[in-house]
Coordinates of C-alpha atoms in Angstrom, one line a residue:
Chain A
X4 CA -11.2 -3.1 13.5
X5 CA -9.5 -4.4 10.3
X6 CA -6.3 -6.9 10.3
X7 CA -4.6 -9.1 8.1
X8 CA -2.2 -11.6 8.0
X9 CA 0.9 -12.8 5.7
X10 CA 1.9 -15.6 7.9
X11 CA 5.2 -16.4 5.8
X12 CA 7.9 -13.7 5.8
X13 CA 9.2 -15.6 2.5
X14 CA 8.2 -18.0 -0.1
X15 CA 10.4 -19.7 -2.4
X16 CA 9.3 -22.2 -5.6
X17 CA 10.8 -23.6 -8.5
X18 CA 10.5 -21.5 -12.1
X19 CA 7.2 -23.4 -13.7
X20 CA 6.2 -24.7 -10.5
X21 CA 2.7 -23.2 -9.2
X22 CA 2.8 -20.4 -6.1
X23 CA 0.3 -19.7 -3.4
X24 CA 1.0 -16.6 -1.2
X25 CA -1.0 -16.9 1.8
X26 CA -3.4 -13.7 3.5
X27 CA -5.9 -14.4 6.1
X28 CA -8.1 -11.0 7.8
X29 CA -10.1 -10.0 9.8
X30 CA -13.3 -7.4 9.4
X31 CA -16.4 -7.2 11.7
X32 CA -18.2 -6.8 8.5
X33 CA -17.6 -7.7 4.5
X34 CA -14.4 -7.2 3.6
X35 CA -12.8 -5.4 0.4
X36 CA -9.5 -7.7 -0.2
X37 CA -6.3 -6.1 -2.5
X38 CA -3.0 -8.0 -3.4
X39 CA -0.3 -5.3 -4.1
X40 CA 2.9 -6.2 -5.6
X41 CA 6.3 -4.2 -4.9
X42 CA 9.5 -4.9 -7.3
X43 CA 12.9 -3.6 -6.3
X44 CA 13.1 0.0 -6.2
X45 CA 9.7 0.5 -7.0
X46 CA 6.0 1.3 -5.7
X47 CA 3.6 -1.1 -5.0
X48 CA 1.3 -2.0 -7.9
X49 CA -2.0 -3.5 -8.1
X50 CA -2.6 -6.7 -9.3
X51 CA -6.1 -7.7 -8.1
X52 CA -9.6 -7.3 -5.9
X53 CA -12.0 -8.8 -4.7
X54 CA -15.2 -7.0 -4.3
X55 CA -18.2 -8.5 -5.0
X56 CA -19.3 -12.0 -7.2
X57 CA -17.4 -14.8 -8.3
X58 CA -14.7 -16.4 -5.4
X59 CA -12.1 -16.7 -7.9
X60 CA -10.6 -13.4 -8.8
X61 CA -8.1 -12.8 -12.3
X62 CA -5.7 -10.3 -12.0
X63 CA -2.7 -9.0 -14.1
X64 CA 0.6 -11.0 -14.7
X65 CA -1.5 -14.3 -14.8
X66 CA -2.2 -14.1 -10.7
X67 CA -5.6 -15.2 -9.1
X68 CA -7.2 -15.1 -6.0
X69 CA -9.6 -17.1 -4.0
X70 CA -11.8 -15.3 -1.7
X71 CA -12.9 -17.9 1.0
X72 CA -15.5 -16.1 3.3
X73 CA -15.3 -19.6 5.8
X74 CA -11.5 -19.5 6.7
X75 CA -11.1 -15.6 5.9
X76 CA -8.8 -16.2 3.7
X77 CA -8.0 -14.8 0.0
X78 CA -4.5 -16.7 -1.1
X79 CA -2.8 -15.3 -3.8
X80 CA -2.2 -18.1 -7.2
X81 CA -0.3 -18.4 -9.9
X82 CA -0.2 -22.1 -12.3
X83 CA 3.0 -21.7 -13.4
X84 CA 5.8 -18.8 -11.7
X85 CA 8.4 -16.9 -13.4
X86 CA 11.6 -15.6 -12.3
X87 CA 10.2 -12.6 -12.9
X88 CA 7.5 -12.8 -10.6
X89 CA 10.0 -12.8 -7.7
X90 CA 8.9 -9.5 -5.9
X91 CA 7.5 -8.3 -2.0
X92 CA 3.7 -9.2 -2.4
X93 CA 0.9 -7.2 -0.1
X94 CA -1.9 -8.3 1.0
X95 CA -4.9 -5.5 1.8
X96 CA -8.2 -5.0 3.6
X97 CA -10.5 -2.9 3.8
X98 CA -13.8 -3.6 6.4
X99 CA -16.7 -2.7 4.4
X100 CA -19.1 -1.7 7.5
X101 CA -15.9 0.4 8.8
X102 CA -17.1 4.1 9.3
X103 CA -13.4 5.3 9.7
X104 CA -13.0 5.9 5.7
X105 CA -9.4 7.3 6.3
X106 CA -8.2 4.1 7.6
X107 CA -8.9 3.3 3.8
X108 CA -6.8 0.0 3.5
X109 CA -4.9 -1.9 6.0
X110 CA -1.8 -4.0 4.8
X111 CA -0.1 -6.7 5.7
X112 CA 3.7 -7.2 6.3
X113 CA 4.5 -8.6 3.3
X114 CA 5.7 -11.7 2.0
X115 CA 9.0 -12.2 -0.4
X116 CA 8.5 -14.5 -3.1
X117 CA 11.8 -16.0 -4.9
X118 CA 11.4 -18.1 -7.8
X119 CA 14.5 -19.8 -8.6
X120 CA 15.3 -21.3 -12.3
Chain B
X4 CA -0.4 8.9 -17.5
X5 CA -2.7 9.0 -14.7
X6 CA 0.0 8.8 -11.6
X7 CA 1.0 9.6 -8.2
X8 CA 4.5 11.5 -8.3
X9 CA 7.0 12.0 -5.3
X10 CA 10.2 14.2 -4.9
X11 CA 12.9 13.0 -4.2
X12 CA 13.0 9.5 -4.2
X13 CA 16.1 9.6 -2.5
X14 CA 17.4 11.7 0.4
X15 CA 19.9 11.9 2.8
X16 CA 19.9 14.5 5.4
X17 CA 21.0 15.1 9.3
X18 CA 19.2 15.2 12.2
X19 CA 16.9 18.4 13.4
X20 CA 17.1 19.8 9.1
X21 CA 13.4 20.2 8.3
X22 CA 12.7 18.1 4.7
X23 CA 9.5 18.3 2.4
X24 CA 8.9 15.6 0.8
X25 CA 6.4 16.4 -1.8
X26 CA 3.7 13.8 -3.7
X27 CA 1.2 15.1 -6.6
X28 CA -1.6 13.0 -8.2
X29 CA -3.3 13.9 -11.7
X30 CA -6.4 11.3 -10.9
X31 CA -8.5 14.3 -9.3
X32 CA -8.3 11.5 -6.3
X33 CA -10.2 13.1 -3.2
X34 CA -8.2 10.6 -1.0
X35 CA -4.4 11.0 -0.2
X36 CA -2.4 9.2 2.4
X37 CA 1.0 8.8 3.2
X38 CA 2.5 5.3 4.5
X39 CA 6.2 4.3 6.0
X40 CA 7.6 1.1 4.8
X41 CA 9.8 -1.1 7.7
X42 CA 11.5 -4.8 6.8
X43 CA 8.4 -6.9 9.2
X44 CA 6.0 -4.3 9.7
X45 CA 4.3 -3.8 6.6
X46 CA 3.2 -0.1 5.3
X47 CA 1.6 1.7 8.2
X48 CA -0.2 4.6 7.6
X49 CA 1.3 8.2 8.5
X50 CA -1.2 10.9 7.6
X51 CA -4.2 11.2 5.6
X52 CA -6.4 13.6 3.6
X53 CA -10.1 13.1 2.6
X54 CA -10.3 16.4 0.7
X55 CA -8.6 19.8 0.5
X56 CA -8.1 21.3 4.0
X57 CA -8.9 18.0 6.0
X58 CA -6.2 16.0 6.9
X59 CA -6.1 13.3 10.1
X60 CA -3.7 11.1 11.7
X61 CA -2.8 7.8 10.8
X62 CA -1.1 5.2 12.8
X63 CA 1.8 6.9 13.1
X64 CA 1.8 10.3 12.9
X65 CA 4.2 11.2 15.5
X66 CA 7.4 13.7 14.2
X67 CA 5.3 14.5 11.1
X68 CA 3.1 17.1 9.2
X69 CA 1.1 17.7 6.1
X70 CA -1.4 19.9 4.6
X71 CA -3.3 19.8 1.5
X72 CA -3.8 22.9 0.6
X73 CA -4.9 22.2 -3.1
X74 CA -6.4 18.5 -4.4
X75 CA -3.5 17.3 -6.1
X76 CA -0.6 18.1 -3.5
X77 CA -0.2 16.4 -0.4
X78 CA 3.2 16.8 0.8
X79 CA 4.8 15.1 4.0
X80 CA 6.8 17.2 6.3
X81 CA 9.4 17.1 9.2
X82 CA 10.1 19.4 11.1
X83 CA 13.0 17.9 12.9
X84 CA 13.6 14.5 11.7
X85 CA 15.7 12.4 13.5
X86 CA 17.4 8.7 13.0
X87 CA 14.0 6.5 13.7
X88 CA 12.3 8.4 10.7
X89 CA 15.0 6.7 8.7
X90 CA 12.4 5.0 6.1
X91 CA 10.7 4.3 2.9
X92 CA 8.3 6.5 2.8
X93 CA 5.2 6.0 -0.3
X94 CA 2.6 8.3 -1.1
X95 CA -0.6 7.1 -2.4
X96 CA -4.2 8.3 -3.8
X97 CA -7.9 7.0 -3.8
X98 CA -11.5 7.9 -5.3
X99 CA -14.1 8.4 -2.7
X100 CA -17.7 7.7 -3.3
X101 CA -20.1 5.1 -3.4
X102 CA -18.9 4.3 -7.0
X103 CA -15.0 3.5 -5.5
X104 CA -13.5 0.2 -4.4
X105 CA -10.7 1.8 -2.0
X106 CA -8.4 0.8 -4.5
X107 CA -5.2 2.4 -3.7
X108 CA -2.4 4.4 -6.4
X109 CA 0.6 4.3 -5.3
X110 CA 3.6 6.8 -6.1
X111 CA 7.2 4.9 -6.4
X112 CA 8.6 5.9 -3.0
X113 CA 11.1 8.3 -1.2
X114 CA 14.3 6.2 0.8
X115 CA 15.0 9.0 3.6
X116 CA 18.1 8.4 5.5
X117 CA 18.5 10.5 9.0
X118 CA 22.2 10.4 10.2

């Protein structure tokens, strides 16, 4: 079975400030890891992956990722936020080894990130 | 545009009046699933398609139907909806294969209301 976690419901930080969303799964096997981000009114759209290779993953708007195998973790990053990065973020896994391909990704619950000027 | 499109995006209906709600992808995605989004509980997964004419359950599927009758279409049905289907409901597409990463497209969402 595949889980993940988003143990903060919200996260708030200061325009300029850097941000760390945090995700922590679980897989029996190698995981696939996604970040999804949802604005107001809108669908969720991807912003990164980690699949293979490097740790550190680049996405769009400036966000990274850390994949860190030892704490199954794979926080989401940013160096400096924006107001306009203040969105629902989801985190998403998918077991590798999983032979149940239609239980393609599971998410999250979501955590809200504010960024205030 | 390579998308995932979904009709309405917003509905309002009564309880018991059967509603499509439809969802269309121009990615020749083999993969099609259909998620509810609740404040706290994430997006769980409703229904889902692996190719034309095989469709499975999800976490979920309880007061719902679909069929995927051709590769693009996978719409979302209910026969009788009532109050606790009250919901964001998002379609979303995938490649299969051993060339894909799972990675998920995601149409912009339906807001159904049940009074």
């Amino acid at each position: 079975a595949q889980s993940v976690a988003q143990p903060e419901d919200q996260v708030n930080v200061a325009e300029g400030n850097p941000l760390t969303v945090k995700c922590t799964y679980s897989v029996s096997g190698n995981p696939y890891l996604f970040w999804y981000v949802q604005y107001p009114n809108r669908g969720l759209q991807f912003l990164l992956k980690y699949i293979t290779g490097d740790n550190l993953v680049k996405g769009s708007y400036g966000f990274e990722a850390e994949f860190n195998k030892s704490q199954t973790s794979f926080h989401l990053k940013k160096p400096s936020a924006l107001v306009s990065d203040s969105a629902l973020y989801f985190c998403a896994v998918r077991d590798i080894s999983s032979s149940n391909a239609g239980n393609m990704l599971t998410f999250g619950g979501g955590t809200r990130l504010m960024v205030k000027p | 545009e390579a998308q995932v499109t979904q009709n309405p995006r917003y509905l309002i209906t009564v309880t018991g009046k059967k509603l499509t709600v439809t969802c269309s992808q121009n990615m020749n995605h083999e993969y099609m699933s259909w998620y509810r989004q609740d404040p706290g509980l994430g997006l769980r997964q409703i229904y889902y398609s692996m190719n034309v004419e095989v469709t499975d359950k999800g976490d979920v599927p309880e007061g719902y139907k679909v069929s995927r009758k051709e590769k693009r279409n996978f719409p979302l049905i209910l026969e009788s909806p009532s109050p606790n289907q009250t919901s964001l409901y998002f379609c979303a597409s995938s490649l299969l294969g051993e060339s894909a990463s799972y990675e998920q497209y995601f149409g912009p969402g339906t807001r159904l209301t049940v009074t």
